[in-house]
PDB file of C-alpha atoms in Angstrom:
ATOM      1  CA  UNK A 792      10.285  -6.734   4.479  1.00 60.00           C
ATOM      2  CA  UNK A 793       9.252  -7.414   0.876  1.00 81.00           C
ATOM      3  CA  UNK A 794      12.602  -6.647  -0.753  1.00 92.00           C
ATOM      4  CA  UNK A 795      14.521  -9.210  -2.745  1.00 93.00           C
ATOM      5  CA  UNK A 796      18.321  -9.333  -2.609  1.00 95.00           C
ATOM      6  CA  UNK A 797      18.296  -7.551  -5.987  1.00 97.00           C
ATOM      7  CA  UNK A 798      16.025  -4.800  -4.587  1.00 96.00           C
ATOM      8  CA  UNK A 799      18.392  -4.325  -1.643  1.00 97.00           C
ATOM      9  CA  UNK A 800      21.437  -4.189  -3.922  1.00 97.00           C
ATOM     10  CA  UNK A 801      19.834  -1.512  -6.138  1.00 97.00           C
ATOM     11  CA  UNK A 802      18.717   0.493  -3.100  1.00 98.00           C
ATOM     12  CA  UNK A 803      22.173   0.351  -1.496  1.00 97.00           C
ATOM     13  CA  UNK A 804      23.792   1.456  -4.760  1.00 98.00           C
ATOM     14  CA  UNK A 805      21.342   4.388  -4.938  1.00 98.00           C
ATOM     15  CA  UNK A 806      22.009   5.403  -1.314  1.00 97.00           C
ATOM     16  CA  UNK A 807      25.789   5.250  -1.830  1.00 95.00           C
ATOM     17  CA  UNK A 808      25.716   7.141  -5.148  1.00 96.00           C
ATOM     18  CA  UNK A 809      23.313   9.791  -3.820  1.00 97.00           C
ATOM     19  CA  UNK A 810      25.460  10.557  -0.803  1.00 95.00           C
ATOM     20  CA  UNK A 811      28.689  10.564  -2.816  1.00 94.00           C
ATOM     21  CA  UNK A 812      27.361  13.231  -5.191  1.00 95.00           C
ATOM     22  CA  UNK A 813      25.795  15.367  -2.432  1.00 95.00           C
ATOM     23  CA  UNK A 814      27.254  18.611  -1.190  1.00 93.00           C
ATOM     24  CA  UNK A 815      29.939  18.680   1.465  1.00 91.00           C
ATOM     25  CA  UNK A 816      27.414  20.329   3.785  1.00 94.00           C
ATOM     26  CA  UNK A 817      24.956  17.431   3.478  1.00 94.00           C
ATOM     27  CA  UNK A 818      27.747  14.856   3.828  1.00 90.00           C
ATOM     28  CA  UNK A 819      28.797  16.596   7.071  1.00 90.00           C
ATOM     29  CA  UNK A 820      25.277  15.940   8.419  1.00 91.00           C
ATOM     30  CA  UNK A 821      24.617  12.506   6.914  1.00 91.00           C
ATOM     31  CA  UNK A 822      27.722  10.446   7.544  1.00 83.00           C
ATOM     32  CA  UNK A 823      28.369   6.722   7.870  1.00 79.00           C
ATOM     33  CA  UNK A 824      27.333   6.624  11.520  1.00 85.00           C
ATOM     34  CA  UNK A 825      24.231   8.793  10.939  1.00 92.00           C
ATOM     35  CA  UNK A 826      22.562   6.920   8.109  1.00 94.00           C
ATOM     36  CA  UNK A 827      21.126   3.480   7.426  1.00 95.00           C
ATOM     37  CA  UNK A 828      21.990   0.686   5.034  1.00 95.00           C
ATOM     38  CA  UNK A 829      19.390  -0.462   2.526  1.00 96.00           C
ATOM     39  CA  UNK A 830      18.547  -3.471   4.670  1.00 95.00           C
ATOM     40  CA  UNK A 831      18.186  -1.365   7.822  1.00 95.00           C
ATOM     41  CA  UNK A 832      16.019   1.155   5.981  1.00 96.00           C
ATOM     42  CA  UNK A 833      13.612  -1.501   4.711  1.00 96.00           C
ATOM     43  CA  UNK A 834      13.225  -2.825   8.259  1.00 94.00           C
ATOM     44  CA  UNK A 835      12.320   0.661   9.541  1.00 95.00           C
ATOM     45  CA  UNK A 836       9.956   1.719   6.740  1.00 96.00           C
ATOM     46  CA  UNK A 837       7.126  -0.754   7.253  1.00 94.00           C
ATOM     47  CA  UNK A 838       3.417  -0.214   6.894  1.00 94.00           C
ATOM     48  CA  UNK A 839       2.177   3.259   6.034  1.00 97.00           C
ATOM     49  CA  UNK A 840       4.593   6.175   6.373  1.00 97.00           C
ATOM     50  CA  UNK A 841       3.287   9.709   5.916  1.00 98.00           C
ATOM     51  CA  UNK A 842       5.141  11.457   3.101  1.00 98.00           C
ATOM     52  CA  UNK A 843       5.409  15.149   2.357  1.00 98.00           C
ATOM     53  CA  UNK A 844       5.162  15.015  -1.427  1.00 98.00           C
ATOM     54  CA  UNK A 845       6.145  17.938  -3.616  1.00 98.00           C
ATOM     55  CA  UNK A 846       4.752  18.325  -7.135  1.00 98.00           C
ATOM     56  CA  UNK A 847       4.992  21.183  -9.632  1.00 96.00           C
ATOM     57  CA  UNK A 848       2.130  23.292 -11.029  1.00 96.00           C
ATOM     58  CA  UNK A 849       1.783  24.374 -14.652  1.00 95.00           C
ATOM     59  CA  UNK A 850       3.303  27.727 -13.618  1.00 96.00           C
ATOM     60  CA  UNK A 851       6.351  25.910 -12.215  1.00 95.00           C
ATOM     61  CA  UNK A 852       5.352  26.568  -8.600  1.00 96.00           C
ATOM     62  CA  UNK A 853       6.046  23.854  -6.016  1.00 96.00           C
ATOM     63  CA  UNK A 854       3.156  22.326  -4.083  1.00 97.00           C
ATOM     64  CA  UNK A 855       3.552  20.061  -1.070  1.00 98.00           C
ATOM     65  CA  UNK A 856       0.895  17.769   0.323  1.00 97.00           C
ATOM     66  CA  UNK A 857       0.678  14.676   2.476  1.00 97.00           C
ATOM     67  CA  UNK A 858       0.218  11.161   1.112  1.00 98.00           C
ATOM     68  CA  UNK A 859       0.255   7.647   2.516  1.00 97.00           C
ATOM     69  CA  UNK A 860       3.635   6.256   1.542  1.00 98.00           C
ATOM     70  CA  UNK A 861       4.420   2.550   1.382  1.00 98.00           C
ATOM     71  CA  UNK A 862       8.055   1.539   0.948  1.00 98.00           C
ATOM     72  CA  UNK A 863       7.905  -1.630  -1.143  1.00 97.00           C
ATOM     73  CA  UNK A 864      10.757  -3.249  -3.060  1.00 96.00           C
ATOM     74  CA  UNK A 865      13.037  -0.328  -2.203  1.00 96.00           C
ATOM     75  CA  UNK A 866      10.764   2.379  -3.641  1.00 98.00           C
ATOM     76  CA  UNK A 867       7.990   4.631  -2.370  1.00 98.00           C
ATOM     77  CA  UNK A 868       4.445   3.870  -3.515  1.00 98.00           C
ATOM     78  CA  UNK A 869       1.590   6.289  -2.842  1.00 98.00           C
ATOM     79  CA  UNK A 870      -1.909   7.098  -3.956  1.00 97.00           C
ATOM     80  CA  UNK A 871      -4.367   9.952  -4.237  1.00 97.00           C
ATOM     81  CA  UNK A 872      -7.830  10.677  -5.566  1.00 96.00           C
ATOM     82  CA  UNK A 873      -7.956  10.702  -9.354  1.00 96.00           C
ATOM     83  CA  UNK A 874      -9.365  14.254  -9.275  1.00 95.00           C
ATOM     84  CA  UNK A 875      -6.763  15.668  -6.849  1.00 97.00           C
ATOM     85  CA  UNK A 876      -4.549  18.554  -7.905  1.00 97.00           C
ATOM     86  CA  UNK A 877      -1.448  16.411  -7.339  1.00 97.00           C
ATOM     87  CA  UNK A 878      -2.830  13.816  -9.789  1.00 97.00           C
ATOM     88  CA  UNK A 879      -3.131  16.536 -12.459  1.00 97.00           C
ATOM     89  CA  UNK A 880       0.389  17.782 -11.654  1.00 97.00           C
ATOM     90  CA  UNK A 881       1.846  14.266 -11.894  1.00 98.00           C
ATOM     91  CA  UNK A 882       0.067  13.526 -15.179  1.00 96.00           C
ATOM     92  CA  UNK A 883       1.677  16.588 -16.759  1.00 97.00           C
ATOM     93  CA  UNK A 884       4.962  16.761 -14.824  1.00 97.00           C
ATOM     94  CA  UNK A 885       5.974  13.513 -13.088  1.00 97.00           C
ATOM     95  CA  UNK A 886       9.014  14.976 -11.273  1.00 97.00           C
ATOM     96  CA  UNK A 887       8.511  14.732  -7.498  1.00 98.00           C
ATOM     97  CA  UNK A 888      10.322  15.058  -4.203  1.00 98.00           C
ATOM     98  CA  UNK A 889       9.251  13.196  -1.088  1.00 98.00           C
ATOM     99  CA  UNK A 890      10.273  13.370   2.558  1.00 98.00           C
ATOM    100  CA  UNK A 891       9.395  11.074   5.444  1.00 98.00           C
ATOM    101  CA  UNK A 892      10.468  12.396   8.846  1.00 97.00           C
ATOM    102  CA  UNK A 893      10.065  11.073  12.360  1.00 95.00           C
ATOM    103  CA  UNK A 894      11.035  13.964  14.602  1.00 93.00           C
ATOM    104  CA  UNK A 895      14.804  14.140  14.953  1.00 92.00           C
ATOM    105  CA  UNK A 896      15.204  10.366  14.673  1.00 94.00           C
ATOM    106  CA  UNK A 897      14.721   9.696  10.968  1.00 97.00           C
ATOM    107  CA  UNK A 898      14.642  11.608   7.713  1.00 97.00           C
ATOM    108  CA  UNK A 899      14.305   9.921   4.320  1.00 98.00           C
ATOM    109  CA  UNK A 900      14.557  12.307   1.360  1.00 98.00           C
ATOM    110  CA  UNK A 901      13.928  11.248  -2.254  1.00 98.00           C
ATOM    111  CA  UNK A 902      13.875  12.985  -5.640  1.00 98.00           C
ATOM    112  CA  UNK A 903      12.702  11.221  -8.785  1.00 98.00           C
ATOM    113  CA  UNK A 904       9.825  10.623 -11.155  1.00 98.00           C
ATOM    114  CA  UNK A 905       6.402   9.150 -10.511  1.00 98.00           C
ATOM    115  CA  UNK A 906       5.064   6.257 -12.576  1.00 98.00           C
ATOM    116  CA  UNK A 907       1.288   5.794 -12.703  1.00 98.00           C
ATOM    117  CA  UNK A 908       0.544   2.215 -11.671  1.00 98.00           C
ATOM    118  CA  UNK A 909      -3.169   2.021 -12.527  1.00 96.00           C
ATOM    119  CA  UNK A 910      -4.005   4.584 -15.228  1.00 96.00           C
ATOM    120  CA  UNK A 911      -7.724   5.148 -15.732  1.00 92.00           C
ATOM    121  CA  UNK A 912      -8.804   3.022 -18.701  1.00 88.00           C
ATOM    122  CA  UNK A 913      -5.138   2.343 -19.461  1.00 91.00           C
ATOM    123  CA  UNK A 914      -2.724  -0.540 -19.164  1.00 96.00           C
ATOM    124  CA  UNK A 915      -1.646  -1.019 -15.533  1.00 96.00           C
ATOM    125  CA  UNK A 916       1.928  -1.717 -14.448  1.00 97.00           C
ATOM    126  CA  UNK A 917       2.921  -5.377 -14.723  1.00 97.00           C
ATOM    127  CA  UNK A 918       3.082  -5.745 -10.936  1.00 96.00           C
ATOM    128  CA  UNK A 919      -0.180  -3.865 -10.288  1.00 97.00           C
ATOM    129  CA  UNK A 920      -2.142  -7.029  -9.337  1.00 96.00           C
ATOM    130  CA  UNK A 921       0.360  -7.781  -6.529  1.00 95.00           C
ATOM    131  CA  UNK A 922       0.437  -4.162  -5.391  1.00 96.00           C
ATOM    132  CA  UNK A 923      -3.363  -3.935  -5.494  1.00 95.00           C
ATOM    133  CA  UNK A 924      -3.565  -7.040  -3.305  1.00 95.00           C
ATOM    134  CA  UNK A 925      -1.184  -5.382  -0.815  1.00 96.00           C
ATOM    135  CA  UNK A 926      -3.190  -2.114  -0.774  1.00 96.00           C
ATOM    136  CA  UNK A 927      -6.535  -3.945  -0.453  1.00 95.00           C
ATOM    137  CA  UNK A 928      -5.123  -5.943   2.433  1.00 95.00           C
ATOM    138  CA  UNK A 929      -3.802  -2.776   4.078  1.00 96.00           C
ATOM    139  CA  UNK A 930      -6.826  -0.469   3.575  1.00 95.00           C
ATOM    140  CA  UNK A 931      -9.614  -3.019   3.284  1.00 94.00           C
ATOM    141  CA  UNK A 932     -11.074  -4.520   0.144  1.00 91.00           C
ATOM    142  CA  UNK A 933     -14.050  -2.157   0.098  1.00 90.00           C
ATOM    143  CA  UNK A 934     -12.237   1.050   1.154  1.00 89.00           C
ATOM    144  CA  UNK A 935     -12.346   2.511  -2.372  1.00 88.00           C
ATOM    145  CA  UNK A 936     -13.726   1.968  -5.820  1.00 88.00           C
ATOM    146  CA  UNK A 937     -10.258   0.743  -6.779  1.00 87.00           C
ATOM    147  CA  UNK A 938     -10.813   1.209 -10.515  1.00 83.00           C
ATOM    148  CA  UNK A 939     -12.261   4.719 -10.456  1.00 87.00           C
ATOM    149  CA  UNK A 940     -11.534   6.551  -7.176  1.00 92.00           C
ATOM    150  CA  UNK A 941      -7.799   6.238  -6.612  1.00 95.00           C
ATOM    151  CA  UNK A 942      -4.631   6.397  -8.633  1.00 97.00           C
ATOM    152  CA  UNK A 943      -1.412   4.904  -7.320  1.00 97.00           C
ATOM    153  CA  UNK A 944       2.158   5.804  -8.176  1.00 98.00           C
ATOM    154  CA  UNK A 945       5.656   4.413  -7.776  1.00 98.00           C
ATOM    155  CA  UNK A 946       8.421   6.937  -7.184  1.00 98.00           C
ATOM    156  CA  UNK A 947      11.455   5.966  -9.255  1.00 98.00           C
ATOM    157  CA  UNK A 948      14.257   7.553  -7.246  1.00 98.00           C
ATOM    158  CA  UNK A 949      17.176   9.348  -8.814  1.00 98.00           C
ATOM    159  CA  UNK A 950      18.515  10.468  -5.424  1.00 98.00           C
ATOM    160  CA  UNK A 951      17.794   9.270  -1.874  1.00 98.00           C
ATOM    161  CA  UNK A 952      19.441  10.193   1.403  1.00 97.00           C
ATOM    162  CA  UNK A 953      18.708   8.930   4.909  1.00 97.00           C
ATOM    163  CA  UNK A 954      19.453  10.704   8.181  1.00 96.00           C
ATOM    164  CA  UNK A 955      19.284   8.472  11.270  1.00 95.00           C
ATOM    165  CA  UNK A 956      21.525   9.760  14.075  1.00 89.00           C
ATOM    166  CA  UNK A 957      20.679   7.032  16.618  1.00 81.00           C
ATOM    167  CA  UNK A 958      19.573   3.556  15.560  1.00 75.00           C
ATOM    168  CA  UNK A 959      18.445   2.785  19.097  1.00 70.00           C
ATOM    169  CA  UNK A 960      15.783   5.498  18.880  1.00 78.00           C
ATOM    170  CA  UNK A 961      14.250   3.683  15.923  1.00 80.00           C
ATOM    171  CA  UNK A 962      13.162   0.940  18.280  1.00 67.00           C
ATOM    172  CA  UNK A 963      15.821  -1.569  17.325  1.00 54.00           C
ATOM    173  CA  UNK A 964      13.972  -2.325  14.079  1.00 54.00           C
ATOM    174  CA  UNK A 965      16.977  -1.386  11.985  1.00 51.00           C
ATOM    175  CA  UNK A 966      19.228  -3.908  13.727  1.00 49.00           C
ATOM    176  CA  UNK A 967      16.931  -6.943  13.594  1.00 48.00           C
ATOM    177  CA  UNK A 968      18.125  -9.665  11.272  1.00 38.00           C
TER     178      UNK A 968
END
């Protein structure tokens, strides 16, 4: 868990606000006993989590693809090849939706905007050196030409909901303190 108390507070506020402004139908599915707290969520979302990421084409058509998602500091981080269609979509239209699902045991759904962390020949995000160290440690220092091959993003969530009907099925990770 890499989250600070401030990260956890912001994430919990987002989870609470997102659920409170959701439809009655969604609130009937995701209720207090079928969701996770911010702290529980950060204990479950460790390492790489496959995300279904939805971007928007120039014609306004949705496109979904898979990306390696890393939940760090209460937000999704993901990367792709600089020449990928999703990279072009995000450069022009940074609105995204992401879903991480583990069968019937866990669903994490997020809508927001993507921030480019390491723009090509541009100024990187202030925390890019720390994030780059994490990604190099995870993937291997020589996995990519880190300056030219890959672009990484942080999803700034405007809405996030979590469905987790049975904490025990998550391997007890959510309850560890």
